């Protein structure tokens, strides 16, 4: 029976020859992930269920990223709970301050996920790892607890949408614009409980950073997961990161898709999602009348080195608009260090930005840049729901690093060509 790429990975992990959309399966897991918000809830469920050991099969990763370094007593207690659980069961992939980065940037960077593997995470943006040709998806803390104990999880096999990419991106346009463009086309429930399977000759023109950003936001279209084929770019990314052998799965030529969406990458504009949904998309060059108070460049969506480089290129030799707060957050310590060594931190600071230690921070309205009533931010994050970055009367505009950097310079939503032509 013909299967999509996701279905092939799920079948292999369920020990079945084939699976079909809608089938309920129990699959072995390669990775089970939680953070400092969801980890404590999962640990409570783990203890309540009476589990006394963790799986030897699945890798367990606990990443203290959301409210760390701890912003208050409650977050300190949450991290403490995860810390003592990791100690109790000898969990090696426990990442605390000094080693931690934003989880969905850290996990691929550390080689904790590989093509063909299956992962769950008690965090909705776990779908990021589809960029590597893995199946990964977000789950609740109860499934997380069971996954830690048994190394397995149940799934309803998703049907799939094929996203056929052609052409290549224009100057200033990146993976963030592609995924915002797609969500603008299909809506925030356009791929509900489906796989978004990216394919076509345009794939090869997308960097790994583009692919990570695109898969990160698959959930913003309601998708169960996003996934890219494994190619030379994937192999180059994995080289030296992971000693495990891994499998590159491919969709069958006659795999079943409920829908095919064609996107010519050369026609994707720099795109901004206005409040309060990622589907509310507009071309960046139409935003000149929208004054902003803050810019955030970072998060699991756009905190990678390529994102930092893109923002630094715009900010080099320029200054952020007086009165505007610009916050740059490299997603992992390794990326932070590279930003120091390449001079990006100097560029950001000379431009009037602050550069934070890796953390989720303002992305979820946690700390490091909360918005007051009536304030507006352009952010490279992935959600712009009501109150996401602070007060319910604040607004978040989602954009790529170059659009965010250009907007920081002008003080309003700007296409980067607006500042580069000055
Ligand atoms: Fe969630 Fe934002 Fe952290 Fe990503 S950066 S894991 S979206 S809070």
CSV table of C-alpha atoms and ligand atoms in Angstrom, one decimal:
chain,number,residue,atom,x,y,z
A,1,UNK,CA,0.0,0.0,0.0
A,2,UNK,CA,1.4,3.4,-1.0
A,3,UNK,CA,2.4,5.6,1.9
A,4,UNK,CA,3.5,9.2,2.6
A,5,UNK,CA,6.9,9.9,4.1
A,6,UNK,CA,5.3,10.3,7.6
A,7,UNK,CA,3.3,7.2,7.2
A,8,UNK,CA,6.4,5.2,6.4
A,9,UNK,CA,8.2,6.4,9.5
A,10,UNK,CA,5.2,5.6,11.6
A,11,UNK,CA,4.8,2.2,10.1
A,12,UNK,CA,8.4,1.4,10.7
A,13,UNK,CA,8.2,2.5,14.4
A,14,UNK,CA,5.0,0.5,14.9
A,15,UNK,CA,6.5,-2.7,13.4
A,16,UNK,CA,3.9,-2.7,10.7
A,17,UNK,CA,4.3,-3.2,7.0
A,18,UNK,CA,2.0,-0.4,6.2
A,19,UNK,CA,-0.4,2.1,7.8
A,20,UNK,CA,-3.3,4.2,6.5
A,21,UNK,CA,-4.6,7.6,7.5
A,22,UNK,CA,-6.9,7.3,10.5
A,23,UNK,CA,-5.4,4.1,11.8
A,24,UNK,CA,-4.6,4.0,15.6
A,25,UNK,CA,-1.1,2.7,16.2
A,26,UNK,CA,1.4,2.3,19.1
A,27,UNK,CA,4.9,3.4,17.9
A,28,UNK,CA,8.3,3.2,19.4
A,29,UNK,CA,9.9,6.5,20.1
A,30,UNK,CA,13.5,7.6,19.6
A,31,UNK,CA,13.2,10.9,21.6
A,32,UNK,CA,10.9,12.2,24.3
A,33,UNK,CA,11.2,15.9,25.2
A,34,UNK,CA,9.9,18.4,27.7
A,35,UNK,CA,10.8,21.8,29.0
A,36,UNK,CA,10.6,23.7,32.3
A,37,UNK,CA,6.9,24.3,32.0
A,38,UNK,CA,5.7,21.0,30.7
A,39,UNK,CA,8.3,18.8,32.4
A,40,UNK,CA,7.0,19.3,36.0
A,41,UNK,CA,3.5,18.4,34.9
A,42,UNK,CA,4.7,15.3,33.1
A,43,UNK,CA,6.8,14.3,36.2
A,44,UNK,CA,3.7,14.6,38.4
A,45,UNK,CA,1.8,12.4,36.0
A,46,UNK,CA,4.7,9.9,35.9
A,47,UNK,CA,4.7,9.7,39.7
A,48,UNK,CA,0.9,9.5,39.9
A,49,UNK,CA,0.9,6.6,37.5
A,50,UNK,CA,3.3,4.8,39.7
A,51,UNK,CA,6.1,4.5,37.2
A,52,UNK,CA,9.5,3.7,38.9
A,53,UNK,CA,11.8,3.7,35.9
A,54,UNK,CA,12.4,5.4,32.6
A,55,UNK,CA,12.6,3.8,29.2
A,56,UNK,CA,16.0,2.5,28.1
A,57,UNK,CA,15.0,2.8,24.4
A,58,UNK,CA,13.9,6.4,23.9
A,59,UNK,CA,16.3,9.2,24.6
A,60,UNK,CA,14.8,11.6,27.2
A,61,UNK,CA,15.6,15.3,26.9
A,62,UNK,CA,14.7,18.0,29.5
A,63,UNK,CA,15.5,21.5,28.4
A,64,UNK,CA,15.1,24.4,30.9
A,65,UNK,CA,14.4,27.2,28.4
A,66,UNK,CA,11.1,29.0,28.9
A,67,UNK,CA,11.6,30.8,32.2
A,68,UNK,CA,15.3,30.3,32.6
A,69,UNK,CA,17.4,31.8,34.0
A,70,UNK,CA,14.6,31.6,36.4
A,71,UNK,CA,12.5,34.7,36.5
A,72,UNK,CA,10.7,34.1,39.8
A,73,UNK,CA,10.3,31.5,42.6
A,74,UNK,CA,7.7,29.5,40.8
A,75,UNK,CA,10.0,29.0,37.7
A,76,UNK,CA,12.9,28.2,40.1
A,77,UNK,CA,10.8,25.5,41.7
A,78,UNK,CA,9.8,24.1,38.3
A,79,UNK,CA,13.4,23.8,37.2
A,80,UNK,CA,14.4,22.3,40.5
A,81,UNK,CA,11.7,19.6,40.0
A,82,UNK,CA,13.1,18.7,36.5
A,83,UNK,CA,16.7,18.8,37.9
A,84,UNK,CA,16.0,16.3,40.6
A,85,UNK,CA,14.0,14.0,38.2
A,86,UNK,CA,17.0,14.0,35.8
A,87,UNK,CA,19.3,13.2,38.7
A,88,UNK,CA,17.0,10.4,40.0
A,89,UNK,CA,16.9,8.6,36.7
A,90,UNK,CA,20.4,9.6,35.4
A,91,UNK,CA,19.0,11.5,32.4
A,92,UNK,CA,22.0,12.7,30.4
A,93,UNK,CA,20.2,15.1,28.1
A,94,UNK,CA,19.2,17.5,30.9
A,95,UNK,CA,20.1,21.0,29.8
A,96,UNK,CA,20.3,23.7,32.5
A,97,UNK,CA,21.5,27.3,32.5
A,98,UNK,CA,24.9,27.4,30.8
A,99,UNK,CA,24.1,24.5,28.4
A,100,UNK,CA,20.5,25.1,27.6
A,101,UNK,CA,19.2,26.7,24.5
A,102,UNK,CA,15.7,27.1,23.1
A,103,UNK,CA,14.7,23.4,22.9
A,104,UNK,CA,13.8,23.2,19.2
A,105,UNK,CA,17.1,24.8,18.2
A,106,UNK,CA,19.1,22.8,20.7
A,107,UNK,CA,17.8,19.3,20.0
A,108,UNK,CA,18.8,19.3,16.3
A,109,UNK,CA,22.1,21.1,17.0
A,110,UNK,CA,23.0,18.4,19.5
A,111,UNK,CA,22.2,15.6,17.1
A,112,UNK,CA,19.5,14.3,19.4
A,113,UNK,CA,17.2,13.7,16.5
A,114,UNK,CA,18.0,12.2,13.1
A,115,UNK,CA,16.2,11.5,9.8
A,116,UNK,CA,13.7,8.7,10.0
A,117,UNK,CA,13.4,8.9,13.8
A,118,UNK,CA,10.2,9.5,15.7
A,119,UNK,CA,9.9,12.0,18.5
A,120,UNK,CA,7.3,13.4,20.8
A,121,UNK,CA,7.7,16.6,22.9
A,122,UNK,CA,5.4,18.2,25.5
A,123,UNK,CA,5.6,21.4,23.4
A,124,UNK,CA,3.6,22.1,20.2
A,125,UNK,CA,6.7,23.2,18.2
A,126,UNK,CA,8.3,19.8,18.5
A,127,UNK,CA,7.2,19.5,14.8
A,128,UNK,CA,10.4,21.5,14.0
A,129,UNK,CA,12.5,18.3,13.5
A,130,UNK,CA,10.6,17.4,10.3
A,131,UNK,CA,13.2,19.6,8.7
A,132,UNK,CA,15.6,16.7,9.1
A,133,UNK,CA,13.2,14.1,7.6
A,134,UNK,CA,12.1,12.9,11.1
A,135,UNK,CA,8.5,12.5,12.4
A,136,UNK,CA,8.1,14.7,15.4
A,137,UNK,CA,5.0,16.2,17.0
A,138,UNK,CA,3.8,17.9,20.2
A,139,UNK,CA,1.8,15.9,22.9
A,140,UNK,CA,0.3,16.6,26.3
A,141,UNK,CA,2.2,16.0,29.5
A,142,UNK,CA,0.4,12.7,30.2
A,143,UNK,CA,1.6,11.2,26.9
A,144,UNK,CA,5.0,12.6,27.7
A,145,UNK,CA,5.0,10.8,31.1
A,146,UNK,CA,4.0,7.5,29.4
A,147,UNK,CA,6.6,8.1,26.7
A,148,UNK,CA,9.3,8.6,29.3
A,149,UNK,CA,8.3,5.4,31.1
A,150,UNK,CA,7.6,3.1,28.1
A,151,UNK,CA,9.5,4.6,25.2
A,152,UNK,CA,6.2,4.4,23.2
A,153,UNK,CA,3.2,6.5,22.2
A,154,UNK,CA,-0.1,6.1,20.5
A,155,UNK,CA,-0.9,8.0,17.3
A,156,UNK,CA,-3.7,8.3,14.9
A,157,UNK,CA,-1.9,8.1,11.6
A,158,UNK,CA,-2.3,11.5,9.8
A,159,UNK,CA,-3.4,12.0,6.2
A,160,UNK,CA,-1.2,14.4,4.3
A,161,UNK,CA,-1.1,17.6,2.2
A,162,UNK,CA,1.7,17.7,-0.4
A,163,UNK,CA,3.3,21.1,-0.7
A,164,UNK,CA,5.0,21.2,-4.1
A,165,UNK,CA,7.8,23.9,-4.1
A,166,UNK,CA,9.3,25.2,-7.3
A,167,UNK,CA,11.7,28.0,-8.1
A,168,UNK,CA,14.0,29.7,-5.6
A,169,UNK,CA,13.6,32.6,-3.1
A,170,UNK,CA,14.3,36.2,-4.0
A,171,UNK,CA,16.7,38.4,-2.1
A,172,UNK,CA,15.5,39.1,1.5
A,173,UNK,CA,13.0,36.2,1.4
A,174,UNK,CA,13.5,33.2,3.7
A,175,UNK,CA,11.8,30.2,5.2
A,176,UNK,CA,9.8,32.4,7.5
A,177,UNK,CA,8.1,34.1,4.6
A,178,UNK,CA,7.4,30.7,2.9
A,179,UNK,CA,5.6,29.3,6.0
A,180,UNK,CA,3.7,32.6,6.6
A,181,UNK,CA,2.7,32.7,2.9
A,182,UNK,CA,1.5,29.1,3.2
A,183,UNK,CA,-0.5,29.7,6.4
A,184,UNK,CA,-1.9,32.8,4.7
A,185,UNK,CA,-3.1,30.6,1.9
A,186,UNK,CA,-4.7,27.8,3.9
A,187,UNK,CA,-5.4,29.3,7.3
A,188,UNK,CA,-4.6,28.3,10.8
A,189,UNK,CA,-6.7,25.2,10.5
A,190,UNK,CA,-5.8,24.5,6.9
A,191,UNK,CA,-3.9,21.3,7.7
A,192,UNK,CA,-5.7,20.2,10.9
A,193,UNK,CA,-4.2,16.9,12.1
A,194,UNK,CA,-2.5,16.3,8.8
A,195,UNK,CA,1.1,16.1,7.7
A,196,UNK,CA,2.5,19.0,5.6
A,197,UNK,CA,4.9,17.1,3.3
A,198,UNK,CA,7.2,19.5,1.4
A,199,UNK,CA,8.5,18.3,-1.9
A,200,UNK,CA,9.5,19.5,-5.4
A,201,UNK,CA,12.6,20.8,-7.0
A,202,UNK,CA,12.4,24.0,-4.9
A,203,UNK,CA,13.4,22.1,-1.8
A,204,UNK,CA,17.0,22.0,-2.8
A,205,UNK,CA,17.2,25.8,-2.7
A,206,UNK,CA,16.1,26.0,0.9
A,207,UNK,CA,18.8,25.9,3.6
A,208,UNK,CA,18.4,23.8,6.7
A,209,UNK,CA,17.7,27.0,8.6
A,210,UNK,CA,14.8,27.7,6.2
A,211,UNK,CA,13.5,24.2,6.6
A,212,UNK,CA,13.6,24.3,10.4
A,213,UNK,CA,11.7,27.5,10.4
A,214,UNK,CA,9.1,26.1,8.0
A,215,UNK,CA,8.5,22.9,10.0
A,216,UNK,CA,8.5,24.8,13.3
A,217,UNK,CA,5.4,26.7,12.2
A,218,UNK,CA,3.6,23.7,10.6
A,219,UNK,CA,1.5,23.6,13.9
A,220,UNK,CA,0.4,27.1,13.2
A,221,UNK,CA,-1.6,25.7,10.2
A,222,UNK,CA,-3.0,23.0,12.6
A,223,UNK,CA,-0.7,20.3,11.2
A,224,UNK,CA,0.3,17.2,13.1
A,225,UNK,CA,3.8,17.6,11.6
A,226,UNK,CA,5.8,19.1,8.8
A,227,UNK,CA,8.4,17.1,6.9
A,228,UNK,CA,11.1,17.6,4.3
A,229,UNK,CA,12.8,14.9,2.2
A,230,UNK,CA,16.3,13.9,3.1
A,231,UNK,CA,18.9,15.3,0.7
A,232,UNK,CA,22.5,16.4,0.5
A,233,UNK,CA,21.6,19.5,2.7
A,234,UNK,CA,20.3,17.1,5.4
A,235,UNK,CA,23.3,14.8,5.1
A,236,UNK,CA,25.7,17.8,5.4
A,237,UNK,CA,23.8,19.0,8.5
A,238,UNK,CA,23.9,15.6,10.2
A,239,UNK,CA,27.6,15.0,9.5
A,240,UNK,CA,29.5,15.1,12.7
A,241,UNK,CA,26.4,15.7,14.8
A,242,UNK,CA,25.1,12.1,15.2
A,243,UNK,CA,26.9,8.8,15.3
A,244,UNK,CA,23.7,6.7,15.2
A,245,UNK,CA,22.8,5.1,11.9
A,246,UNK,CA,19.6,6.6,10.6
A,247,UNK,CA,17.2,5.9,7.7
A,248,UNK,CA,16.1,8.2,5.0
A,249,UNK,CA,12.4,7.5,4.2
A,250,UNK,CA,10.8,8.6,1.0
A,251,UNK,CA,7.2,8.9,0.1
A,252,UNK,CA,5.9,6.5,-2.5
A,253,UNK,CA,5.4,8.0,-6.0
A,254,UNK,CA,1.6,7.2,-5.7
A,255,UNK,CA,1.3,8.2,-2.0
A,256,UNK,CA,-2.2,9.4,-1.1
A,257,UNK,CA,-2.5,13.2,-0.5
A,258,UNK,CA,-5.8,14.9,0.3
A,259,UNK,CA,-4.6,18.0,-1.5
A,260,UNK,CA,-1.6,19.4,-3.5
A,261,UNK,CA,-0.5,23.0,-3.0
A,262,UNK,CA,1.9,24.5,-5.4
A,263,UNK,CA,4.2,27.3,-4.3
A,264,UNK,CA,6.6,29.1,-6.7
A,265,UNK,CA,9.3,30.2,-4.2
A,266,UNK,CA,10.3,33.1,-6.5
A,267,UNK,CA,6.9,34.6,-6.1
A,268,UNK,CA,6.9,34.6,-2.2
A,269,UNK,CA,7.2,38.2,-0.9
A,270,UNK,CA,8.7,39.3,2.5
A,271,UNK,CA,5.6,38.6,4.5
A,272,UNK,CA,4.2,39.8,7.9
A,273,UNK,CA,1.4,38.2,9.9
A,274,UNK,CA,-0.6,40.9,11.6
A,275,UNK,CA,-2.4,40.4,14.9
A,276,UNK,CA,-3.9,38.2,16.1
A,277,UNK,CA,-3.4,35.1,13.9
A,278,UNK,CA,-0.5,33.8,11.8
A,279,UNK,CA,-2.9,33.6,8.8
A,280,UNK,CA,-3.4,37.3,8.7
A,281,UNK,CA,-0.6,37.9,6.3
A,282,UNK,CA,0.4,41.0,4.3
A,283,UNK,CA,3.4,41.9,2.2
A,284,UNK,CA,6.1,43.6,4.3
A,285,UNK,CA,6.2,46.7,2.1
A,286,UNK,CA,2.6,47.5,3.0
A,287,UNK,CA,3.4,48.1,6.7
A,288,UNK,CA,4.8,51.6,6.6
A,289,UNK,CA,1.9,53.2,8.6
A,290,UNK,CA,2.3,50.8,11.5
A,291,UNK,CA,4.5,52.3,14.2
A,292,UNK,CA,6.2,49.8,16.6
A,293,UNK,CA,7.6,49.9,20.1
A,294,UNK,CA,9.7,46.7,20.2
A,295,UNK,CA,11.5,44.2,18.0
A,296,UNK,CA,12.4,40.7,19.1
A,297,UNK,CA,14.8,38.6,17.0
A,298,UNK,CA,15.2,35.0,18.2
A,299,UNK,CA,13.0,32.1,19.4
A,300,UNK,CA,12.9,28.5,18.2
A,301,UNK,CA,11.6,29.8,14.9
A,302,UNK,CA,14.3,32.3,14.0
A,303,UNK,CA,17.1,32.1,16.6
A,304,UNK,CA,19.5,30.2,14.4
A,305,UNK,CA,22.9,31.4,13.3
A,306,UNK,CA,21.6,32.1,9.8
A,307,UNK,CA,18.9,34.3,11.3
A,308,UNK,CA,21.4,36.2,13.4
A,309,UNK,CA,23.6,36.7,10.3
A,310,UNK,CA,20.7,38.0,8.3
A,311,UNK,CA,19.7,40.5,11.1
A,312,UNK,CA,23.3,41.6,11.6
A,313,UNK,CA,23.7,42.3,7.9
A,314,UNK,CA,20.7,44.8,8.0
A,315,UNK,CA,21.8,46.3,11.3
A,316,UNK,CA,25.5,46.7,10.5
A,317,UNK,CA,26.4,50.4,10.6
A,318,UNK,CA,22.8,51.4,11.4
A,319,UNK,CA,21.0,52.3,14.6
A,320,UNK,CA,17.6,51.3,15.9
A,321,UNK,CA,15.0,54.1,16.0
A,322,UNK,CA,15.3,56.2,19.1
A,323,UNK,CA,12.7,55.0,21.7
A,324,UNK,CA,12.4,51.5,20.2
A,325,UNK,CA,13.5,48.5,22.2
A,326,UNK,CA,15.3,45.8,20.1
A,327,UNK,CA,16.0,42.5,21.8
A,328,UNK,CA,18.2,39.8,20.1
A,329,UNK,CA,18.2,36.3,21.5
A,330,UNK,CA,20.5,33.7,19.9
A,331,UNK,CA,18.8,30.4,20.5
A,332,UNK,CA,21.6,28.3,21.9
A,333,UNK,CA,25.0,28.9,23.6
A,334,UNK,CA,26.8,27.7,20.5
A,335,UNK,CA,24.9,30.2,18.3
A,336,UNK,CA,25.6,32.9,20.9
A,337,UNK,CA,29.3,32.1,20.9
A,338,UNK,CA,29.4,32.2,17.1
A,339,UNK,CA,27.6,35.6,17.2
A,340,UNK,CA,30.4,36.8,19.5
A,341,UNK,CA,33.2,35.4,17.3
A,342,UNK,CA,31.7,36.7,14.0
A,343,UNK,CA,31.2,40.2,15.4
A,344,UNK,CA,27.4,40.1,15.3
A,345,UNK,CA,27.0,40.9,19.0
A,346,UNK,CA,29.1,44.0,18.5
A,347,UNK,CA,27.0,44.9,15.5
A,348,UNK,CA,23.8,44.4,17.5
A,349,UNK,CA,25.0,46.4,20.5
A,350,UNK,CA,26.4,49.2,18.4
A,351,UNK,CA,23.0,49.4,16.7
A,352,UNK,CA,21.4,49.9,20.1
A,353,UNK,CA,20.0,46.3,20.6
A,354,UNK,CA,20.4,44.2,23.7
A,355,UNK,CA,21.6,40.7,23.3
A,356,UNK,CA,20.2,38.2,25.7
A,357,UNK,CA,21.3,34.8,26.9
A,358,UNK,CA,19.4,32.0,25.2
A,359,UNK,CA,15.8,31.7,26.5
A,360,UNK,CA,12.2,31.6,25.2
A,361,UNK,CA,11.7,34.8,27.2
A,362,UNK,CA,9.4,37.3,25.4
A,363,UNK,CA,8.1,34.8,22.8
A,364,UNK,CA,5.4,33.5,25.2
A,365,UNK,CA,5.2,36.7,27.3
A,366,UNK,CA,7.4,35.1,29.9
A,367,UNK,CA,10.2,37.7,30.6
A,368,UNK,CA,12.9,39.7,28.8
A,369,UNK,CA,10.5,42.0,27.0
A,370,UNK,CA,6.9,42.0,28.0
A,371,UNK,CA,4.6,44.4,26.2
A,372,UNK,CA,2.4,47.0,27.9
A,373,UNK,CA,-1.2,47.8,26.8
A,374,UNK,CA,-1.3,49.5,23.4
A,375,UNK,CA,2.3,48.5,22.5
A,376,UNK,CA,3.3,46.8,19.3
A,377,UNK,CA,6.1,44.4,18.5
A,378,UNK,CA,7.6,43.0,15.4
A,379,UNK,CA,8.9,39.5,16.3
A,380,UNK,CA,10.5,36.6,14.6
A,381,UNK,CA,8.5,34.3,16.8
A,382,UNK,CA,5.7,32.0,15.7
A,383,UNK,CA,2.5,33.1,17.5
A,384,UNK,CA,0.7,36.5,17.6
A,385,UNK,CA,-2.4,35.5,19.5
A,386,UNK,CA,-4.1,38.0,21.9
A,387,UNK,CA,-1.7,38.7,24.8
A,388,UNK,CA,1.0,36.3,23.5
A,389,UNK,CA,3.8,38.8,24.4
A,390,UNK,CA,2.2,40.6,27.3
A,391,UNK,CA,-0.9,42.7,27.8
A,392,UNK,CA,-4.1,41.6,26.0
A,393,UNK,CA,-4.2,45.0,24.4
A,394,UNK,CA,-0.7,44.7,22.9
A,395,UNK,CA,0.0,43.5,19.4
A,396,UNK,CA,2.6,41.1,17.8
A,397,UNK,CA,3.5,41.2,14.1
A,398,UNK,CA,5.3,38.0,12.9
A,399,UNK,CA,8.1,38.5,10.5
A,400,UNK,CA,11.5,37.2,9.3
A,401,UNK,CA,14.8,38.4,10.9
A,402,UNK,CA,15.5,40.9,8.0
A,403,UNK,CA,12.1,42.4,8.2
A,404,UNK,CA,12.3,42.7,12.0
A,405,UNK,CA,15.8,44.3,11.8
A,406,UNK,CA,14.7,46.8,9.1
A,407,UNK,CA,11.6,47.6,11.2
A,408,UNK,CA,13.8,48.2,14.2
A,409,UNK,CA,15.8,50.8,12.2
A,410,UNK,CA,12.8,52.7,10.8
A,411,UNK,CA,10.4,52.3,13.8
A,412,UNK,CA,7.6,50.9,11.6
A,413,UNK,CA,7.0,47.7,9.7
A,414,UNK,CA,9.5,47.8,6.8
A,415,UNK,CA,10.7,45.8,3.9
A,416,UNK,CA,14.5,45.6,4.2
A,417,UNK,CA,15.0,47.4,0.9
A,418,UNK,CA,13.6,50.5,2.6
A,419,UNK,CA,16.7,50.7,4.8
A,420,UNK,CA,19.2,49.4,2.3
A,421,UNK,CA,18.2,52.0,-0.2
A,422,UNK,CA,18.9,54.8,2.2
B,1,LIG,FE1,7.6,27.9,22.6
B,1,LIG,FE2,8.5,30.4,21.9
B,1,LIG,FE3,10.0,28.8,23.4
B,1,LIG,FE4,9.6,28.3,20.8
B,1,LIG,S1,10.7,30.1,21.7
B,1,LIG,S2,9.6,26.8,22.5
B,1,LIG,S3,7.4,28.9,20.6
B,1,LIG,S4,8.0,29.6,24.0
